[in-house]
GROMACS .gro file of C-alpha atoms in nm:
model
   89
    1GLY     CA    1   9.624  11.494  10.623
    2LEU     CA    2   9.476  11.161  10.712
    3ARG     CA    3   9.120  11.294  10.710
    4SER     CA    4   9.165  11.391  10.346
    5ALA     CA    5   9.291  11.042  10.267
    6LYS     CA    6   8.989  10.877  10.432
    7ASN     CA    7   8.759  11.078  10.206
    8PHE     CA    8   8.981  11.038   9.901
    9LYS     CA    9   8.770  10.963   9.596
   10SER     CA   10   8.969  10.930   9.280
   11GLY     CA   11   9.023  10.785   8.945
   12LYS     CA   12   9.277  10.517   8.872
   13ASP     CA   13   9.635  10.632   8.944
   14ASP     CA   14   9.529  10.961   9.108
   15THR     CA   15   9.732  11.039   9.420
   16ILE     CA   16   9.715  11.252   9.732
   17THR     CA   17  10.028  11.320   9.936
   18PHE     CA   18  10.047  11.441  10.296
   19SER     CA   19  10.272  11.427  10.603
   20GLY     CA   20  10.193  11.158  10.859
   21ALA     CA   21  10.200  11.192  11.237
   22MET     CA   22  10.572  11.106  11.254
   23GLY     CA   23  10.668  11.342  10.971
   24GLU     CA   24  10.674  11.068  10.709
   25THR     CA   25  10.540  11.133  10.362
   26VAL     CA   26  10.225  10.935  10.284
   27VAL     CA   27  10.111  10.884   9.925
   28VAL     CA   28   9.758  10.747   9.876
   29VAL     CA   29   9.697  10.598   9.532
   30GLY     CA   30   9.356  10.569   9.369
   31LEU     CA   31   9.283  10.229   9.224
   32GLY     CA   32   8.973  10.334   9.034
   33GLU     CA   33   8.635  10.170   9.053
   34ARG     CA   34   8.616   9.885   9.303
   35GLY     CA   35   8.624   9.546   9.137
   36LYS     CA   36   8.742   9.668   8.798
   37MET     CA   37   9.120   9.652   8.849
   38SER     CA   38   9.303   9.347   8.717
   39ALA     CA   39   9.637   9.203   8.822
   40GLU     CA   40   9.798   9.370   8.520
   41ASP     CA   41   9.641   9.706   8.614
   42LEU     CA   42   9.787   9.667   8.963
   43ARG     CA   43  10.135   9.597   8.821
   44LYS     CA   44  10.116   9.908   8.603
   45THR     CA   45   9.988  10.131   8.885
   46ILE     CA   46  10.262  10.021   9.124
   47ALA     CA   47  10.526  10.065   8.853
   48LYS     CA   48  10.409  10.424   8.800
   49VAL     CA   49  10.422  10.495   9.173
   50ILE     CA   50  10.769  10.343   9.211
   51LYS     CA   51  10.905  10.536   8.913
   52ALA     CA   52  10.750  10.862   9.040
   53THR     CA   53  10.894  10.821   9.391
   54LYS     CA   54  11.232  10.667   9.303
   55GLY     CA   55  11.518  10.858   9.462
   56LYS     CA   56  11.286  11.085   9.662
   57TYR     CA   57  11.266  10.870   9.977
   58GLN     CA   58  11.501  10.645  10.173
   59THR     CA   59  11.236  10.378  10.222
   60ILE     CA   60  10.897  10.300  10.075
   61ALA     CA   61  10.631  10.093  10.254
   62ILE     CA   62  10.329   9.951  10.078
   63ASP     CA   63  10.006   9.852  10.251
   64VAL     CA   64   9.952   9.514  10.082
   65PRO     CA   65   9.590   9.470  10.200
   66GLY     CA   66   9.509   9.812  10.057
   67PHE     CA   67   9.614   9.695   9.711
   68ASN     CA   68   9.449   9.353   9.736
   69VAL     CA   69   9.237   9.387   9.422
   70VAL     CA   70   9.279   9.018   9.335
   71ARG     CA   71   9.140   8.909   9.675
   72ASP     CA   72   9.452   8.708   9.757
   73GLU     CA   73   9.713   8.882   9.974
   74VAL     CA   74   9.991   8.639   9.880
   75LEU     CA   75   9.928   8.695   9.507
   76THR     CA   76   9.898   9.071   9.570
   77ALA     CA   77  10.236   9.073   9.748
   78ALA     CA   78  10.388   8.876   9.457
   79LEU     CA   79  10.242   9.120   9.202
   80LEU     CA   80  10.374   9.418   9.400
   81SER     CA   81  10.719   9.261   9.429
   82GLU     CA   82  10.729   9.177   9.059
   83SER     CA   83  10.625   9.529   8.965
   84ILE     CA   84  10.881   9.690   9.195
   85ASN     CA   85  11.160   9.468   9.062
   86MET     CA   86  11.066   9.536   8.699
   87SER     CA   87  11.047   9.911   8.770
   88ASP     CA   88  11.409   9.901   8.875
   89TYR     CA   89  11.539   9.850   8.518
   0.00000   0.00000   0.00000
């Protein structure tokens, strides 16, 4: 559960999945070594996650601050949006 996610140490693109308190499915994605992920890496990681989860869930929520590898939440949100839209092709 959530305790596992708090202690989640991973490589880039590794995931752990568990059920949240309300029965929702939570997928935690490893971003690799802190400070080494670029904007392009973020786009690719999100695209992989979207493709892997497409059609499995009614809704998907993304914790934007958790993916803020470029230290700019507005840019991070734009990168996430771009990646999601491009994954839809």
